[in-house]
Amino acid sequence: MSGRVLVGVKRVIDYAVKIRVKPDNTGVVTDGVKHSMNPFCEIAVEEAVKLKEKKLVKEVVAVSCGPQQSQETIRTALAMGADRGIHVEVSGKDYESLGPLQISKIMAALAKKEDAQLIILGKQAIDDDCNQTGQMTAALLDWPQGTFASEVTLEGDKIKVVREIDGGLETIKINTPAVLTADLRLNTPRYATLPNIMVGSRKLCSQRQNKMQTLFFFRQAGMKVETVEDLVGKLKEIGKV
Ligand code: AMP
């Protein structure tokens, strides 16, 4: 396999922050609270970057769905060694109602659009603890899945995955294209150093069009648009501009 890998990177409240519930009990306080990349997504990025360093894959694309600030999470992935980022902008009430099924549909659509051979996600996001997105993405694409991976070896068109299961470890061999989800012991993610974050941001500024692509989902009108121009065009069509 020497294709493209998509990695899902979710922006979540930092694991070290003490969570506070909003006074009206409608959710948790997020304003002014430190956010970071979901820890299992860091492990997923590390694994993808390692495969690239071993020349077993040709491109690593980090995907984040969420508000504007999710671009910071993509920058961290770029600083760790990802080649490109795709930000699917979903904010406000839309983001609050975005669950694993919607994320899976986005991942599956992007995998087709980008002609990806591998998707690596975290085993779970530490905010919703769903542990569903990898499984649903594999089902939607009808691709094999290697979840809770603690060791991944590419062998031609096959992948050997050692999985962490209740009874210990299980080894499976699956065909590519495939979906993997990263468990805690898969690797130790490299630290995105400040100089690398600066390099990542500079690359991003100078080659914004190439490095980071933003897909806008305009859900209110039940439409999907892919560029700012398309978005403005559609808004004009329905008389909102
Ligand atoms: P979950 O099924 O919500 O526990 O999430 C499992 C994994 O799916 C995460 O570790 C990410 O790799 C991916 N994922 C979930 N939500 C998002 C998101 N908003 N943007 C990008 N990737 C996501």
CSV table of C-alpha atoms and ligand atoms in Angstrom, one decimal:
chain,number,residue,atom,x,y,z
A,1,MET,CA,0.0,0.0,0.0
A,2,SER,CA,1.4,3.4,-0.8
A,3,GLY,CA,-1.6,5.6,-0.8
A,4,ARG,CA,-3.2,8.4,1.1
A,5,VAL,CA,-4.2,8.2,4.8
A,6,LEU,CA,-7.0,10.3,6.3
A,7,VAL,CA,-6.6,11.0,10.1
A,8,GLY,CA,-9.6,12.3,12.1
A,9,VAL,CA,-8.4,14.9,14.6
A,10,LYS,CA,-11.0,16.2,17.1
A,11,ARG,CA,-10.7,19.4,19.1
A,12,VAL,CA,-11.8,18.6,22.7
A,13,ILE,CA,-11.5,20.2,26.2
A,14,ASP,CA,-7.9,19.5,27.4
A,15,TYR,CA,-7.7,16.3,29.4
A,16,ALA,CA,-6.2,18.1,32.4
A,17,VAL,CA,-9.0,20.7,32.7
A,18,LYS,CA,-11.5,20.2,35.5
A,19,ILE,CA,-14.9,20.1,33.7
A,20,ARG,CA,-17.6,22.5,35.0
A,21,VAL,CA,-21.3,22.1,34.2
A,22,LYS,CA,-23.2,25.2,33.0
A,23,PRO,CA,-25.5,26.7,35.7
A,24,ASP,CA,-28.6,25.9,33.6
A,25,ASN,CA,-27.4,22.2,33.2
A,26,THR,CA,-27.5,22.4,29.4
A,27,GLY,CA,-23.9,21.3,28.9
A,28,VAL,CA,-20.4,22.0,30.1
A,29,VAL,CA,-18.6,25.4,30.2
A,30,THR,CA,-16.4,25.7,27.1
A,31,ASP,CA,-15.7,29.5,26.9
A,32,GLY,CA,-12.2,30.4,28.0
A,33,VAL,CA,-11.4,26.7,28.6
A,34,LYS,CA,-8.2,25.2,27.2
A,35,HIS,CA,-8.8,22.9,24.3
A,36,SER,CA,-6.4,20.4,22.7
A,37,MET,CA,-6.3,17.6,20.2
A,38,ASN,CA,-8.1,14.5,21.5
A,39,PRO,CA,-5.3,12.3,22.9
A,40,PHE,CA,-6.3,9.2,20.9
A,41,CYS,CA,-6.2,11.4,17.7
A,42,GLU,CA,-2.6,12.3,18.6
A,43,ILE,CA,-1.8,8.6,18.6
A,44,ALA,CA,-3.6,8.2,15.2
A,45,VAL,CA,-1.6,11.1,13.7
A,46,GLU,CA,1.7,9.7,15.1
A,47,GLU,CA,1.0,6.3,13.5
A,48,ALA,CA,0.1,7.8,10.1
A,49,VAL,CA,3.3,10.0,10.2
A,50,LYS,CA,5.4,6.9,11.1
A,51,LEU,CA,4.0,5.1,8.1
A,52,LYS,CA,4.9,8.1,5.9
A,53,GLU,CA,8.4,8.2,7.3
A,54,LYS,CA,8.8,4.5,6.5
A,55,LYS,CA,7.6,5.4,2.9
A,56,LEU,CA,4.7,3.0,3.3
A,57,VAL,CA,2.1,5.8,2.5
A,58,LYS,CA,2.5,8.9,0.4
A,59,GLU,CA,0.4,11.5,2.1
A,60,VAL,CA,-1.2,12.1,5.5
A,61,VAL,CA,-4.3,14.3,5.5
A,62,ALA,CA,-5.7,15.6,8.9
A,63,VAL,CA,-9.4,16.1,9.0
A,64,SER,CA,-11.2,18.1,11.7
A,65,CYS,CA,-15.0,18.8,11.8
A,66,GLY,CA,-15.9,21.7,14.1
A,67,PRO,CA,-15.8,25.4,14.6
A,68,GLN,CA,-13.2,27.8,13.4
A,69,GLN,CA,-10.9,26.9,16.3
A,70,SER,CA,-10.6,23.4,15.0
A,71,GLN,CA,-8.0,24.8,12.6
A,72,GLU,CA,-5.6,25.0,15.6
A,73,THR,CA,-6.0,21.2,16.0
A,74,ILE,CA,-5.2,20.8,12.3
A,75,ARG,CA,-2.1,23.0,12.8
A,76,THR,CA,-0.9,20.7,15.6
A,77,ALA,CA,-1.3,17.7,13.3
A,78,LEU,CA,0.7,19.6,10.6
A,79,ALA,CA,3.4,20.4,13.2
A,80,MET,CA,3.5,16.6,14.0
A,81,GLY,CA,4.2,15.8,10.4
A,82,ALA,CA,0.8,15.6,8.5
A,83,ASP,CA,1.0,17.0,5.0
A,84,ARG,CA,-2.3,18.6,4.5
A,85,GLY,CA,-5.4,19.6,6.5
A,86,ILE,CA,-9.1,19.6,5.7
A,87,HIS,CA,-11.3,21.6,8.0
A,88,VAL,CA,-15.1,20.9,7.7
A,89,GLU,CA,-16.6,23.9,9.4
A,90,VAL,CA,-19.6,23.2,11.6
A,91,SER,CA,-20.4,25.6,14.3
A,92,GLY,CA,-23.0,26.7,16.8
A,93,LYS,CA,-26.2,24.6,17.2
A,94,ASP,CA,-25.1,22.5,14.2
A,95,TYR,CA,-21.9,21.4,16.0
A,96,GLU,CA,-23.8,20.7,19.2
A,97,SER,CA,-26.0,18.2,17.3
A,98,LEU,CA,-23.1,16.6,15.4
A,99,GLY,CA,-22.6,13.0,16.5
A,100,PRO,CA,-20.5,10.0,15.4
A,101,LEU,CA,-22.9,9.1,12.5
A,102,GLN,CA,-22.6,12.6,10.9
A,103,ILE,CA,-18.8,12.6,11.4
A,104,SER,CA,-18.7,9.1,9.8
A,105,LYS,CA,-20.7,10.3,6.8
A,106,ILE,CA,-18.2,13.2,6.4
A,107,MET,CA,-15.2,10.8,6.7
A,108,ALA,CA,-16.7,8.3,4.3
A,109,ALA,CA,-17.4,11.1,1.7
A,110,LEU,CA,-13.9,12.5,2.1
A,111,ALA,CA,-12.3,9.1,1.8
A,112,LYS,CA,-13.9,8.7,-1.6
A,113,LYS,CA,-13.2,12.2,-2.7
A,114,GLU,CA,-9.6,12.0,-1.7
A,115,ASP,CA,-9.2,8.4,-2.9
A,116,ALA,CA,-7.8,7.4,0.5
A,117,GLN,CA,-6.6,3.8,1.2
A,118,LEU,CA,-6.6,4.1,4.9
A,119,ILE,CA,-8.4,6.0,7.6
A,120,ILE,CA,-7.0,6.2,11.1
A,121,LEU,CA,-9.1,7.6,13.9
A,122,GLY,CA,-8.8,7.6,17.7
A,123,LYS,CA,-10.6,4.8,19.5
A,124,GLN,CA,-12.7,7.4,21.2
A,125,ALA,CA,-13.1,11.1,21.8
A,126,ILE,CA,-12.6,12.0,25.5
A,127,ASP,CA,-15.5,14.4,25.5
A,128,ASP,CA,-18.4,12.2,24.3
A,129,ASP,CA,-16.6,8.9,24.9
A,130,CYS,CA,-18.7,7.5,22.1
A,131,ASN,CA,-16.2,5.0,20.5
A,132,GLN,CA,-18.4,4.7,17.4
A,133,THR,CA,-17.0,6.8,14.6
A,134,GLY,CA,-14.4,4.3,13.4
A,135,GLN,CA,-16.9,1.4,13.3
A,136,MET,CA,-19.6,3.5,11.6
A,137,THR,CA,-17.2,4.9,9.0
A,138,ALA,CA,-16.0,1.3,8.1
A,139,ALA,CA,-19.7,0.2,7.8
A,140,LEU,CA,-20.6,3.1,5.6
A,141,LEU,CA,-17.7,2.5,3.3
A,142,ASP,CA,-18.0,-1.3,3.5
A,143,TRP,CA,-14.3,-1.5,4.4
A,144,PRO,CA,-12.7,-3.8,6.9
A,145,GLN,CA,-12.0,-2.4,10.4
A,146,GLY,CA,-9.1,-2.9,12.9
A,147,THR,CA,-10.3,-1.2,16.0
A,148,PHE,CA,-8.5,-0.7,19.3
A,149,ALA,CA,-5.2,-1.2,17.5
A,150,SER,CA,-2.0,-1.6,19.7
A,151,GLU,CA,0.2,-2.6,16.8
A,152,VAL,CA,-0.1,-2.1,13.0
A,153,THR,CA,2.1,-3.6,10.3
A,154,LEU,CA,1.5,-3.0,6.6
A,155,GLU,CA,2.1,-6.2,4.6
A,156,GLY,CA,1.5,-5.4,0.9
A,157,ASP,CA,-2.2,-4.9,0.4
A,158,LYS,CA,-2.9,-6.4,3.9
A,159,ILE,CA,-2.6,-4.9,7.4
A,160,LYS,CA,-1.8,-7.0,10.4
A,161,VAL,CA,-3.5,-5.4,13.4
A,162,VAL,CA,-2.9,-6.4,17.0
A,163,ARG,CA,-6.1,-5.4,18.9
A,164,GLU,CA,-6.7,-4.8,22.6
A,165,ILE,CA,-9.7,-6.9,23.6
A,166,ASP,CA,-11.2,-7.8,26.9
A,167,GLY,CA,-9.4,-11.1,27.1
A,168,GLY,CA,-6.0,-9.7,26.1
A,169,LEU,CA,-4.7,-9.3,22.6
A,170,GLU,CA,-6.1,-10.5,19.3
A,171,THR,CA,-4.2,-10.5,15.9
A,172,ILE,CA,-6.2,-10.0,12.7
A,173,LYS,CA,-5.2,-9.5,9.1
A,174,ILE,CA,-7.4,-7.2,7.0
A,175,ASN,CA,-7.3,-6.0,3.4
A,176,THR,CA,-6.9,-2.4,2.4
A,177,PRO,CA,-8.6,0.0,2.1
A,178,ALA,CA,-9.4,-0.2,5.8
A,179,VAL,CA,-10.4,1.8,8.9
A,180,LEU,CA,-8.2,1.6,12.0
A,181,THR,CA,-8.8,3.1,15.4
A,182,ALA,CA,-5.8,3.9,17.7
A,183,ASP,CA,-5.7,2.5,21.2
A,184,LEU,CA,-3.4,3.9,24.0
A,185,ARG,CA,-0.5,1.5,23.6
A,186,LEU,CA,-0.1,1.9,19.8
A,187,ASN,CA,2.7,4.5,20.1
A,188,THR,CA,3.9,7.5,22.1
A,189,PRO,CA,2.9,10.6,20.1
A,190,ARG,CA,5.7,13.0,19.3
A,191,TYR,CA,5.5,16.4,20.9
A,192,ALA,CA,4.4,19.2,18.5
A,193,THR,CA,7.3,21.6,19.4
A,194,LEU,CA,6.8,25.3,19.3
A,195,PRO,CA,9.2,25.7,16.3
A,196,ASN,CA,7.3,23.0,14.4
A,197,ILE,CA,4.0,24.7,15.2
A,198,MET,CA,5.5,28.0,13.8
A,199,VAL,CA,6.7,26.2,10.7
A,200,GLY,CA,3.3,24.5,10.3
A,201,SER,CA,1.5,27.9,10.6
A,202,ARG,CA,3.9,29.6,8.2
A,203,LYS,CA,3.4,26.8,5.7
A,204,LEU,CA,-0.3,27.3,6.2
A,205,CYS,CA,-0.2,31.0,5.6
A,206,SER,CA,2.0,30.9,2.6
A,207,GLN,CA,0.2,28.0,0.9
A,208,ARG,CA,-3.2,28.3,2.5
A,209,GLN,CA,-5.0,27.1,-0.6
A,210,ASN,CA,-2.9,23.9,-0.9
A,211,LYS,CA,-2.4,23.2,2.8
A,212,MET,CA,-5.7,23.7,4.3
A,213,GLN,CA,-9.0,23.3,2.6
A,214,THR,CA,-12.3,24.4,4.3
A,215,LEU,CA,-15.5,22.7,3.4
A,216,PHE,CA,-18.6,24.6,4.5
A,217,PHE,CA,-21.7,22.7,5.4
A,218,PHE,CA,-24.7,24.9,5.0
A,219,ARG,CA,-27.2,22.7,6.7
A,220,GLN,CA,-30.1,25.1,7.3
A,221,ALA,CA,-31.0,25.1,3.6
A,222,GLY,CA,-30.2,21.4,3.3
A,223,MET,CA,-27.3,22.2,0.9
A,224,LYS,CA,-23.6,21.3,0.9
A,225,VAL,CA,-21.1,23.7,-0.7
A,226,GLU,CA,-17.4,23.3,-1.0
A,227,THR,CA,-16.0,26.7,-1.5
A,228,VAL,CA,-16.6,30.2,-0.2
A,229,GLU,CA,-17.6,31.3,-3.7
A,230,ASP,CA,-20.2,28.5,-3.9
A,231,LEU,CA,-21.5,29.5,-0.4
A,232,VAL,CA,-22.0,33.1,-1.4
A,233,GLY,CA,-23.6,32.0,-4.7
A,234,LYS,CA,-26.1,29.8,-2.9
A,235,LEU,CA,-26.9,32.5,-0.3
A,236,LYS,CA,-27.5,34.9,-3.2
A,237,GLU,CA,-29.8,32.4,-4.8
A,238,ILE,CA,-32.0,32.1,-1.8
A,239,GLY,CA,-31.9,35.8,-1.2
A,240,LYS,CA,-29.9,35.9,2.0
A,241,VAL,CA,-27.2,38.2,0.6
B,1,AMP,P1,-16.0,9.0,19.0
B,1,AMP,O1,-16.6,7.9,18.2
B,1,AMP,O2,-16.8,10.3,19.1
B,1,AMP,O3,-15.6,8.5,20.4
B,1,AMP,O4,-14.7,9.5,18.2
B,1,AMP,C1,-13.7,8.5,17.8
B,1,AMP,C2,-12.7,9.2,16.8
B,1,AMP,O5,-13.5,9.7,15.7
B,1,AMP,C3,-12.0,10.4,17.3
B,1,AMP,O6,-10.8,10.0,18.1
B,1,AMP,C4,-11.6,11.1,16.0
B,1,AMP,O7,-10.5,10.4,15.4
B,1,AMP,C5,-12.8,10.9,15.2
B,1,AMP,N1,-13.7,12.1,15.3
B,1,AMP,C6,-14.8,12.2,16.1
B,1,AMP,N2,-15.3,13.4,16.1
B,1,AMP,C7,-14.5,14.1,15.2
B,1,AMP,C8,-14.5,15.5,14.7
B,1,AMP,N3,-15.4,16.4,15.1
B,1,AMP,N4,-13.5,15.8,13.8
B,1,AMP,C9,-12.6,14.9,13.4
B,1,AMP,N5,-12.6,13.6,13.8
B,1,AMP,C10,-13.5,13.2,14.7
